[in-house]
Amino acid sequence: METSERIGLADAVSLISAAFVAADVPSPVAQTVAEALVAAEAEGQIGHGFSRVEDYVAQVRSGKIRAQAAVDIKEIGSSSLLADAGFGFAYPALDLVIARGAALAQEHGCATMGVTRSHHCGALSVQVEKLARQGLLGIMVANAPAAMAPFGAKSAVFGTNPIAFAAPRAGRDPLVIDLSLSRVARGKVMNARKAGKPIPEGWALNKDGQPTTDASEALEGTMLPIGEAKGTALALMVEILASVMTGAAKSTEASSFFSSDGPPPGVGQFLIAMKPQDQAHFADRLEGLLHLIETMEGARLPGTRRSAAIREAKDKGIEVPARYLEVVRGLADVSV
């Protein structure tokens, strides 16, 4: 049985940040990346937390992630922004573009934000929640290295291409929805491979297009979409917004998020921030809708388990597999 260790959120951020600083990542960038990874871990997105640190560090060292890159933001019209991440980490670019985009949305009612020449952006829920906590509705999409075939085909064209949405709630945590367009996030398959565990049937196909429970075979094959043809139609929509609109690499052009070999992936992210015209009226109508769902027998609001996990993480810290903590402590040159 795999052993784990509980660690407080602040300590987790400090540890991961130290691992990146030890790899010559600038301290402010290291802090931003660490905060995003720990936030994902806290909400139960284990494929976007501690499990990513070793891969990120290897890519920094190989130059696949250009940790020293400066983010360049251009204004396109009065309420659109395009951030060039410079093949660096996605998180500093997202922090900057969300801060500026939120201000534009407050002024104009709506703003769009693109990020190009970017990298893995982790849990999209973490980013859209930032908009909702400023009274805005947020939508975010991102493309990723090709891992999913158009429905009926065998060759990967789309990444898992996630979509996230957040809406503000009066006096309560925002409603946050985050879903991958594959049946599960590919990070969960990578996590299973690292743990030496099988994956459930129905997650992926091997390179010959046959169902597999072997995580290594799944990573060499393709992920299965949600909703069959509807899932890959949505993946196409995401691809157009995240890569075609932003000028980023298409999923078929992007190198792996997991390997330190090859050029930077150069993928894209795209966000929309919207301000409710009548916030009080919006809040009342939203609560009416959500209350209807909450009071239905057997129903559960999206994000309920996420919110519970975050509350527990804030109170008790997060449980992290001991093998990941050992790796990160070694990278940070901290006694294991």
mmCIF file of C-alpha atoms in Angstrom:
data_model
loop_
_atom_site.group_PDB
_atom_site.id
_atom_site.type_symbol
_atom_site.label_atom_id
_atom_site.label_comp_id
_atom_site.label_asym_id
_atom_site.label_seq_id
_atom_site.Cartn_x
_atom_site.Cartn_y
_atom_site.Cartn_z
ATOM 1 C CA MET A 1 0.000 0.000 0.000
ATOM 2 C CA GLU A 2 1.350 3.413 -0.944
ATOM 3 C CA THR A 3 2.334 5.575 2.012
ATOM 4 C CA SER A 4 1.524 9.255 2.207
ATOM 5 C CA GLU A 5 2.354 12.209 4.386
ATOM 6 C CA ARG A 6 0.225 15.194 5.392
ATOM 7 C CA ILE A 7 1.726 18.615 4.818
ATOM 8 C CA GLY A 8 0.302 22.096 5.391
ATOM 9 C CA LEU A 9 -0.496 24.265 2.389
ATOM 10 C CA ALA A 10 2.040 26.980 3.211
ATOM 11 C CA ASP A 11 4.765 24.387 3.793
ATOM 12 C CA ALA A 12 3.864 22.680 0.518
ATOM 13 C CA VAL A 13 4.183 25.946 -1.392
ATOM 14 C CA SER A 14 7.530 26.705 0.269
ATOM 15 C CA LEU A 15 8.872 23.233 -0.504
ATOM 16 C CA ILE A 16 7.871 23.233 -4.168
ATOM 17 C CA SER A 17 9.092 26.793 -4.612
ATOM 18 C CA ALA A 18 12.466 25.810 -3.133
ATOM 19 C CA ALA A 19 12.720 22.924 -5.612
ATOM 20 C CA PHE A 20 12.270 25.329 -8.516
ATOM 21 C CA VAL A 21 14.640 27.953 -7.101
ATOM 22 C CA ALA A 22 17.260 25.205 -6.780
ATOM 23 C CA ALA A 23 16.822 24.659 -10.536
ATOM 24 C CA ASP A 24 17.524 28.379 -11.160
ATOM 25 C CA VAL A 25 13.897 29.385 -11.610
ATOM 26 C CA PRO A 26 13.509 33.047 -10.534
ATOM 27 C CA SER A 27 11.959 33.237 -7.069
ATOM 28 C CA PRO A 28 8.768 35.115 -8.102
ATOM 29 C CA VAL A 29 8.126 32.587 -10.882
ATOM 30 C CA ALA A 30 8.857 29.673 -8.555
ATOM 31 C CA GLN A 31 6.361 31.052 -6.041
ATOM 32 C CA THR A 32 3.632 31.496 -8.664
ATOM 33 C CA VAL A 33 4.097 27.991 -10.055
ATOM 34 C CA ALA A 34 4.193 26.453 -6.570
ATOM 35 C CA GLU A 35 0.985 28.210 -5.540
ATOM 36 C CA ALA A 36 -0.824 26.917 -8.629
ATOM 37 C CA LEU A 37 0.365 23.335 -8.118
ATOM 38 C CA VAL A 38 -0.584 23.309 -4.445
ATOM 39 C CA ALA A 39 -3.983 24.860 -5.190
ATOM 40 C CA ALA A 40 -4.631 22.029 -7.655
ATOM 41 C CA GLU A 41 -3.472 19.414 -5.150
ATOM 42 C CA ALA A 42 -5.712 20.934 -2.468
ATOM 43 C CA GLU A 43 -8.825 20.530 -4.593
ATOM 44 C CA GLY A 44 -8.008 16.907 -5.373
ATOM 45 C CA GLN A 45 -6.430 17.388 -8.814
ATOM 46 C CA ILE A 46 -3.494 15.131 -7.990
ATOM 47 C CA GLY A 47 -2.387 14.973 -11.612
ATOM 48 C CA HIS A 48 -1.678 18.714 -11.517
ATOM 49 C CA GLY A 49 0.125 18.986 -8.185
ATOM 50 C CA PHE A 50 3.221 17.402 -6.635
ATOM 51 C CA SER A 51 3.335 14.817 -9.415
ATOM 52 C CA ARG A 52 4.331 17.552 -11.877
ATOM 53 C CA VAL A 53 7.326 18.989 -10.026
ATOM 54 C CA GLU A 54 9.963 16.501 -11.178
ATOM 55 C CA ASP A 55 8.827 16.812 -14.809
ATOM 56 C CA TYR A 56 8.795 20.606 -14.648
ATOM 57 C CA VAL A 57 12.296 20.736 -13.156
ATOM 58 C CA ALA A 58 13.640 18.360 -15.816
ATOM 59 C CA GLN A 59 12.146 20.580 -18.524
ATOM 60 C CA VAL A 60 13.615 23.721 -16.968
ATOM 61 C CA ARG A 61 17.033 22.085 -16.956
ATOM 62 C CA SER A 62 16.724 20.940 -20.579
ATOM 63 C CA GLY A 63 15.481 24.352 -21.716
ATOM 64 C CA LYS A 64 12.076 23.061 -22.753
ATOM 65 C CA ILE A 65 10.603 25.458 -20.189
ATOM 66 C CA ARG A 66 12.335 28.837 -20.394
ATOM 67 C CA ALA A 67 12.007 29.822 -16.767
ATOM 68 C CA GLN A 68 13.600 33.246 -17.280
ATOM 69 C CA ALA A 69 11.087 34.249 -19.972
ATOM 70 C CA ALA A 70 9.430 37.640 -19.605
ATOM 71 C CA VAL A 71 5.690 37.819 -20.294
ATOM 72 C CA ASP A 72 4.719 40.278 -23.028
ATOM 73 C CA ILE A 73 1.077 41.460 -23.069
ATOM 74 C CA LYS A 74 -0.456 43.251 -26.039
ATOM 75 C CA GLU A 75 -3.813 45.023 -26.105
ATOM 76 C CA ILE A 76 -5.997 44.111 -29.066
ATOM 77 C CA GLY A 77 -8.824 46.604 -29.257
ATOM 78 C CA SER A 78 -10.342 48.011 -26.092
ATOM 79 C CA SER A 79 -11.067 44.798 -24.199
ATOM 80 C CA SER A 80 -8.881 42.000 -25.564
ATOM 81 C CA LEU A 81 -5.428 40.955 -24.417
ATOM 82 C CA LEU A 82 -2.851 38.541 -25.797
ATOM 83 C CA ALA A 83 -0.027 37.407 -23.535
ATOM 84 C CA ASP A 84 3.115 35.828 -24.967
ATOM 85 C CA ALA A 85 4.500 33.467 -22.318
ATOM 86 C CA GLY A 86 7.784 33.205 -24.242
ATOM 87 C CA PHE A 87 7.877 29.386 -23.880
ATOM 88 C CA GLY A 88 8.063 29.824 -20.121
ATOM 89 C CA PHE A 89 5.671 28.586 -17.465
ATOM 90 C CA ALA A 90 1.982 29.273 -18.094
ATOM 91 C CA TYR A 91 1.224 30.502 -14.576
ATOM 92 C CA PRO A 92 3.010 33.898 -14.559
ATOM 93 C CA ALA A 93 1.355 34.768 -17.870
ATOM 94 C CA LEU A 94 -2.049 33.722 -16.553
ATOM 95 C CA ASP A 95 -1.620 35.741 -13.362
ATOM 96 C CA LEU A 96 -0.781 38.889 -15.317
ATOM 97 C CA VAL A 97 -3.398 38.540 -18.017
ATOM 98 C CA ILE A 98 -6.174 37.685 -15.543
ATOM 99 C CA ALA A 99 -5.364 40.719 -13.398
ATOM 100 C CA ARG A 100 -5.504 43.047 -16.409
ATOM 101 C CA GLY A 101 -8.417 41.263 -18.051
ATOM 102 C CA ALA A 102 -10.526 41.443 -14.892
ATOM 103 C CA ALA A 103 -10.035 45.210 -14.781
ATOM 104 C CA LEU A 104 -11.093 45.501 -18.433
ATOM 105 C CA ALA A 105 -14.191 43.389 -17.827
ATOM 106 C CA GLN A 106 -15.168 45.576 -14.875
ATOM 107 C CA GLU A 107 -14.871 48.623 -17.137
ATOM 108 C CA HIS A 108 -16.327 47.311 -20.396
ATOM 109 C CA GLY A 109 -18.539 44.452 -19.234
ATOM 110 C CA CYS A 110 -16.522 41.758 -21.008
ATOM 111 C CA ALA A 111 -12.901 40.964 -21.800
ATOM 112 C CA THR A 112 -11.077 38.220 -23.650
ATOM 113 C CA MET A 113 -7.593 37.033 -22.755
ATOM 114 C CA GLY A 114 -5.352 34.815 -24.831
ATOM 115 C CA VAL A 115 -2.030 33.236 -23.879
ATOM 116 C CA THR A 116 0.331 31.956 -26.553
ATOM 117 C CA ARG A 117 3.687 30.103 -26.586
ATOM 118 C CA SER A 118 2.658 28.659 -23.253
ATOM 119 C CA HIS A 119 2.998 25.410 -21.302
ATOM 120 C CA HIS A 120 0.877 23.111 -19.146
ATOM 121 C CA CYS A 121 -1.528 25.274 -17.138
ATOM 122 C CA GLY A 122 -2.685 22.759 -14.533
ATOM 123 C CA ALA A 123 -6.173 22.946 -13.066
ATOM 124 C CA LEU A 124 -8.208 25.524 -14.980
ATOM 125 C CA SER A 125 -10.545 25.776 -11.977
ATOM 126 C CA VAL A 126 -7.813 27.629 -10.080
ATOM 127 C CA GLN A 127 -7.716 30.332 -12.752
ATOM 128 C CA VAL A 128 -11.442 30.898 -13.390
ATOM 129 C CA GLU A 129 -12.103 31.099 -9.650
ATOM 130 C CA LYS A 130 -9.873 34.194 -9.548
ATOM 131 C CA LEU A 131 -12.326 35.926 -11.875
ATOM 132 C CA ALA A 132 -15.399 34.793 -9.949
ATOM 133 C CA ARG A 133 -13.969 36.138 -6.701
ATOM 134 C CA GLN A 134 -13.929 39.551 -8.379
ATOM 135 C CA GLY A 135 -17.639 39.331 -9.204
ATOM 136 C CA LEU A 136 -17.102 38.136 -12.780
ATOM 137 C CA LEU A 137 -18.153 35.067 -14.703
ATOM 138 C CA GLY A 138 -15.137 33.294 -16.108
ATOM 139 C CA ILE A 139 -14.676 30.789 -18.912
ATOM 140 C CA MET A 140 -11.324 29.219 -19.774
ATOM 141 C CA VAL A 141 -10.168 26.687 -22.354
ATOM 142 C CA ALA A 142 -6.729 25.267 -23.074
ATOM 143 C CA ASN A 143 -5.251 22.957 -25.651
ATOM 144 C CA ALA A 144 -2.664 20.282 -24.915
ATOM 145 C CA PRO A 145 -0.411 17.857 -26.808
ATOM 146 C CA ALA A 146 -2.435 15.552 -29.043
ATOM 147 C CA ALA A 147 -3.804 12.599 -27.090
ATOM 148 C CA MET A 148 -7.363 12.135 -28.358
ATOM 149 C CA ALA A 149 -8.566 11.085 -31.792
ATOM 150 C CA PRO A 150 -11.593 12.542 -33.557
ATOM 151 C CA PHE A 151 -14.474 10.190 -32.821
ATOM 152 C CA GLY A 152 -14.219 7.123 -35.061
ATOM 153 C CA ALA A 153 -10.540 7.695 -35.927
ATOM 154 C CA LYS A 154 -7.360 6.239 -34.408
ATOM 155 C CA SER A 155 -4.806 9.047 -34.724
ATOM 156 C CA ALA A 156 -4.671 11.741 -32.044
ATOM 157 C CA VAL A 157 -5.546 15.263 -33.203
ATOM 158 C CA PHE A 158 -6.777 16.921 -30.018
ATOM 159 C CA GLY A 159 -5.382 17.213 -26.546
ATOM 160 C CA THR A 160 -7.602 16.501 -23.571
ATOM 161 C CA ASN A 161 -8.511 20.174 -24.123
ATOM 162 C CA PRO A 162 -10.230 21.114 -20.837
ATOM 163 C CA ILE A 163 -12.988 23.655 -20.234
ATOM 164 C CA ALA A 164 -13.678 25.522 -16.979
ATOM 165 C CA PHE A 165 -16.377 27.931 -15.834
ATOM 166 C CA ALA A 166 -16.883 29.942 -12.650
ATOM 167 C CA ALA A 167 -19.676 32.200 -11.431
ATOM 168 C CA PRO A 168 -19.719 34.416 -8.340
ATOM 169 C CA ARG A 169 -22.170 33.685 -5.514
ATOM 170 C CA ALA A 170 -23.270 36.235 -2.940
ATOM 171 C CA GLY A 171 -21.718 35.409 0.424
ATOM 172 C CA ARG A 172 -20.586 31.954 -0.690
ATOM 173 C CA ASP A 173 -17.690 30.372 -2.545
ATOM 174 C CA PRO A 174 -18.043 30.642 -6.333
ATOM 175 C CA LEU A 175 -19.620 27.928 -8.419
ATOM 176 C CA VAL A 176 -16.694 26.300 -10.240
ATOM 177 C CA ILE A 177 -16.931 23.712 -13.021
ATOM 178 C CA ASP A 178 -13.807 22.133 -14.525
ATOM 179 C CA LEU A 179 -13.794 19.219 -16.926
ATOM 180 C CA SER A 180 -11.460 17.511 -19.309
ATOM 181 C CA LEU A 181 -12.931 16.526 -22.656
ATOM 182 C CA SER A 182 -11.347 13.117 -22.309
ATOM 183 C CA ARG A 183 -13.094 10.829 -19.841
ATOM 184 C CA VAL A 184 -10.338 11.600 -17.350
ATOM 185 C CA ALA A 185 -7.448 14.046 -17.342
ATOM 186 C CA ARG A 186 -4.305 12.588 -18.890
ATOM 187 C CA GLY A 187 -2.384 13.557 -15.758
ATOM 188 C CA LYS A 188 -4.274 10.799 -13.922
ATOM 189 C CA VAL A 189 -2.911 8.250 -16.391
ATOM 190 C CA MET A 190 0.618 9.577 -15.889
ATOM 191 C CA ASN A 191 0.094 9.441 -12.128
ATOM 192 C CA ALA A 192 -0.986 5.792 -12.438
ATOM 193 C CA ARG A 193 2.092 4.955 -14.507
ATOM 194 C CA LYS A 194 4.393 6.542 -11.945
ATOM 195 C CA ALA A 195 2.647 4.597 -9.187
ATOM 196 C CA GLY A 196 2.867 1.353 -11.163
ATOM 197 C CA LYS A 197 -0.904 0.946 -11.068
ATOM 198 C CA PRO A 198 -3.416 -0.066 -13.752
ATOM 199 C CA ILE A 199 -6.065 2.334 -15.006
ATOM 200 C CA PRO A 200 -9.786 1.507 -15.204
ATOM 201 C CA GLU A 201 -11.093 0.165 -18.500
ATOM 202 C CA GLY A 202 -12.827 2.877 -20.500
ATOM 203 C CA TRP A 203 -10.192 5.561 -19.970
ATOM 204 C CA ALA A 204 -7.983 4.968 -22.989
ATOM 205 C CA LEU A 205 -7.047 2.897 -26.029
ATOM 206 C CA ASN A 206 -3.608 1.509 -26.904
ATOM 207 C CA LYS A 207 -1.759 2.483 -30.073
ATOM 208 C CA ASP A 208 -3.697 -0.197 -31.992
ATOM 209 C CA GLY A 209 -7.029 1.321 -30.975
ATOM 210 C CA GLN A 210 -7.851 -1.414 -28.458
ATOM 211 C CA PRO A 211 -9.049 -0.850 -24.865
ATOM 212 C CA THR A 212 -6.264 -1.017 -22.288
ATOM 213 C CA THR A 213 -5.810 -0.882 -18.528
ATOM 214 C CA ASP A 214 -2.035 -0.445 -18.825
ATOM 215 C CA ALA A 215 -1.086 3.177 -18.121
ATOM 216 C CA SER A 216 2.051 3.015 -20.292
ATOM 217 C CA GLU A 217 0.073 1.654 -23.233
ATOM 218 C CA ALA A 218 -2.537 4.355 -22.691
ATOM 219 C CA LEU A 219 0.079 7.103 -22.864
ATOM 220 C CA GLU A 220 1.303 5.659 -26.156
ATOM 221 C CA GLY A 221 -2.266 5.397 -27.452
ATOM 222 C CA THR A 222 -5.239 7.742 -27.227
ATOM 223 C CA MET A 223 -7.612 8.967 -24.552
ATOM 224 C CA LEU A 224 -11.322 8.294 -24.939
ATOM 225 C CA PRO A 225 -13.563 11.391 -25.155
ATOM 226 C CA ILE A 226 -16.566 12.188 -23.009
ATOM 227 C CA GLY A 227 -19.834 11.889 -24.886
ATOM 228 C CA GLU A 228 -18.249 10.167 -27.883
ATOM 229 C CA ALA A 229 -18.604 12.425 -30.968
ATOM 230 C CA LYS A 230 -19.915 15.314 -28.840
ATOM 231 C CA GLY A 231 -16.718 15.266 -26.789
ATOM 232 C CA THR A 232 -14.449 15.572 -29.809
ATOM 233 C CA ALA A 233 -16.677 18.314 -31.258
ATOM 234 C CA LEU A 234 -16.117 20.284 -28.064
ATOM 235 C CA ALA A 235 -12.396 19.507 -28.280
ATOM 236 C CA LEU A 236 -12.368 21.061 -31.750
ATOM 237 C CA MET A 237 -14.057 24.181 -30.375
ATOM 238 C CA VAL A 238 -11.395 24.432 -27.660
ATOM 239 C CA GLU A 239 -8.626 23.875 -30.199
ATOM 240 C CA ILE A 240 -9.854 26.777 -32.319
ATOM 241 C CA LEU A 241 -10.085 29.160 -29.364
ATOM 242 C CA ALA A 242 -6.870 28.140 -27.589
ATOM 243 C CA SER A 243 -4.543 27.655 -30.546
ATOM 244 C CA VAL A 244 -5.967 29.101 -33.771
ATOM 245 C CA MET A 245 -7.185 32.312 -32.107
ATOM 246 C CA THR A 246 -4.018 32.869 -30.065
ATOM 247 C CA GLY A 247 -1.452 31.749 -32.640
ATOM 248 C CA ALA A 248 -0.242 29.007 -30.303
ATOM 249 C CA ALA A 249 0.878 25.552 -31.380
ATOM 250 C CA LYS A 250 -1.959 23.234 -32.333
ATOM 251 C CA SER A 251 -2.242 20.019 -30.340
ATOM 252 C CA THR A 252 -0.697 18.056 -33.212
ATOM 253 C CA GLU A 253 2.307 20.415 -33.163
ATOM 254 C CA ALA A 254 2.861 20.485 -29.391
ATOM 255 C CA SER A 255 5.535 18.388 -27.711
ATOM 256 C CA SER A 256 4.870 16.401 -24.542
ATOM 257 C CA PHE A 257 4.195 18.039 -21.170
ATOM 258 C CA PHE A 258 5.810 15.043 -19.481
ATOM 259 C CA SER A 259 9.130 14.595 -21.309
ATOM 260 C CA SER A 260 12.152 16.894 -21.092
ATOM 261 C CA ASP A 261 13.036 16.076 -24.710
ATOM 262 C CA GLY A 262 12.105 18.182 -27.694
ATOM 263 C CA PRO A 263 11.140 21.814 -28.203
ATOM 264 C CA PRO A 264 8.774 23.782 -25.934
ATOM 265 C CA PRO A 265 5.145 22.719 -26.411
ATOM 266 C CA GLY A 266 4.027 26.299 -27.147
ATOM 267 C CA VAL A 267 0.335 25.623 -26.480
ATOM 268 C CA GLY A 268 -2.341 28.234 -25.774
ATOM 269 C CA GLN A 269 -5.022 29.243 -23.316
ATOM 270 C CA PHE A 270 -8.074 31.451 -23.852
ATOM 271 C CA LEU A 271 -10.278 33.127 -21.230
ATOM 272 C CA ILE A 272 -13.430 35.222 -21.216
ATOM 273 C CA ALA A 273 -14.447 37.413 -18.268
ATOM 274 C CA MET A 274 -17.998 38.810 -18.074
ATOM 275 C CA LYS A 275 -19.569 41.242 -15.636
ATOM 276 C CA PRO A 276 -23.254 40.708 -14.770
ATOM 277 C CA GLN A 277 -25.174 43.827 -15.791
ATOM 278 C CA ASP A 278 -27.290 43.740 -12.611
ATOM 279 C CA GLN A 279 -25.245 41.906 -10.002
ATOM 280 C CA ALA A 280 -27.961 41.741 -7.332
ATOM 281 C CA HIS A 281 -30.531 40.415 -9.807
ATOM 282 C CA PHE A 282 -27.986 37.965 -11.206
ATOM 283 C CA ALA A 283 -27.134 36.702 -7.707
ATOM 284 C CA ASP A 284 -30.794 36.124 -6.819
ATOM 285 C CA ARG A 285 -31.549 34.278 -10.043
ATOM 286 C CA LEU A 286 -28.414 32.154 -9.762
ATOM 287 C CA GLU A 287 -29.186 31.156 -6.176
ATOM 288 C CA GLY A 288 -32.718 30.218 -7.217
ATOM 289 C CA LEU A 289 -31.368 27.903 -9.905
ATOM 290 C CA LEU A 290 -28.692 26.349 -7.700
ATOM 291 C CA HIS A 291 -31.114 25.884 -4.794
ATOM 292 C CA LEU A 292 -33.465 23.998 -7.108
ATOM 293 C CA ILE A 293 -30.659 21.593 -7.990
ATOM 294 C CA GLU A 294 -29.385 21.236 -4.435
ATOM 295 C CA THR A 295 -32.814 20.282 -3.114
ATOM 296 C CA MET A 296 -33.454 17.582 -5.713
ATOM 297 C CA GLU A 297 -33.020 14.081 -4.366
ATOM 298 C CA GLY A 298 -29.855 12.488 -5.708
ATOM 299 C CA ALA A 299 -28.541 15.684 -7.319
ATOM 300 C CA ARG A 300 -25.252 17.363 -6.509
ATOM 301 C CA LEU A 301 -23.903 20.702 -7.666
ATOM 302 C CA PRO A 302 -20.713 20.522 -9.752
ATOM 303 C CA GLY A 303 -17.699 21.445 -7.655
ATOM 304 C CA THR A 304 -19.179 20.235 -4.344
ATOM 305 C CA ARG A 305 -16.428 17.694 -3.737
ATOM 306 C CA ARG A 306 -13.833 20.233 -4.830
ATOM 307 C CA SER A 307 -15.065 22.758 -2.253
ATOM 308 C CA ALA A 308 -15.062 20.114 0.487
ATOM 309 C CA ALA A 309 -11.514 19.073 -0.424
ATOM 310 C CA ILE A 310 -10.289 22.677 -0.290
ATOM 311 C CA ARG A 311 -11.880 23.226 3.127
ATOM 312 C CA GLU A 312 -10.238 20.078 4.460
ATOM 313 C CA ALA A 313 -6.876 21.062 2.946
ATOM 314 C CA LYS A 314 -7.010 24.481 4.590
ATOM 315 C CA ASP A 315 -7.872 22.888 7.923
ATOM 316 C CA LYS A 316 -5.704 19.758 7.894
ATOM 317 C CA GLY A 317 -3.245 20.159 5.040
ATOM 318 C CA ILE A 318 -2.939 17.808 2.068
ATOM 319 C CA GLU A 319 -1.967 14.145 1.890
ATOM 320 C CA VAL A 320 0.813 13.630 -0.620
ATOM 321 C CA PRO A 321 2.325 10.280 -1.660
ATOM 322 C CA ALA A 322 5.619 9.890 0.205
ATOM 323 C CA ARG A 323 7.475 9.140 -3.033
ATOM 324 C CA TYR A 324 6.561 12.559 -4.437
ATOM 325 C CA LEU A 325 7.561 14.350 -1.259
ATOM 326 C CA GLU A 326 10.886 12.520 -1.245
ATOM 327 C CA VAL A 327 11.565 13.578 -4.840
ATOM 328 C CA VAL A 328 10.622 17.220 -4.231
ATOM 329 C CA ARG A 329 12.653 17.396 -1.007
ATOM 330 C CA GLY A 330 15.593 15.984 -2.886
ATOM 331 C CA LEU A 331 15.216 18.589 -5.620
ATOM 332 C CA ALA A 332 14.966 21.311 -2.985
ATOM 333 C CA ASP A 333 17.988 19.844 -1.171
ATOM 334 C CA VAL A 334 15.885 19.396 1.968
ATOM 335 C CA SER A 335 16.536 16.503 4.328
ATOM 336 C CA VAL A 336 14.301 13.542 3.515
#
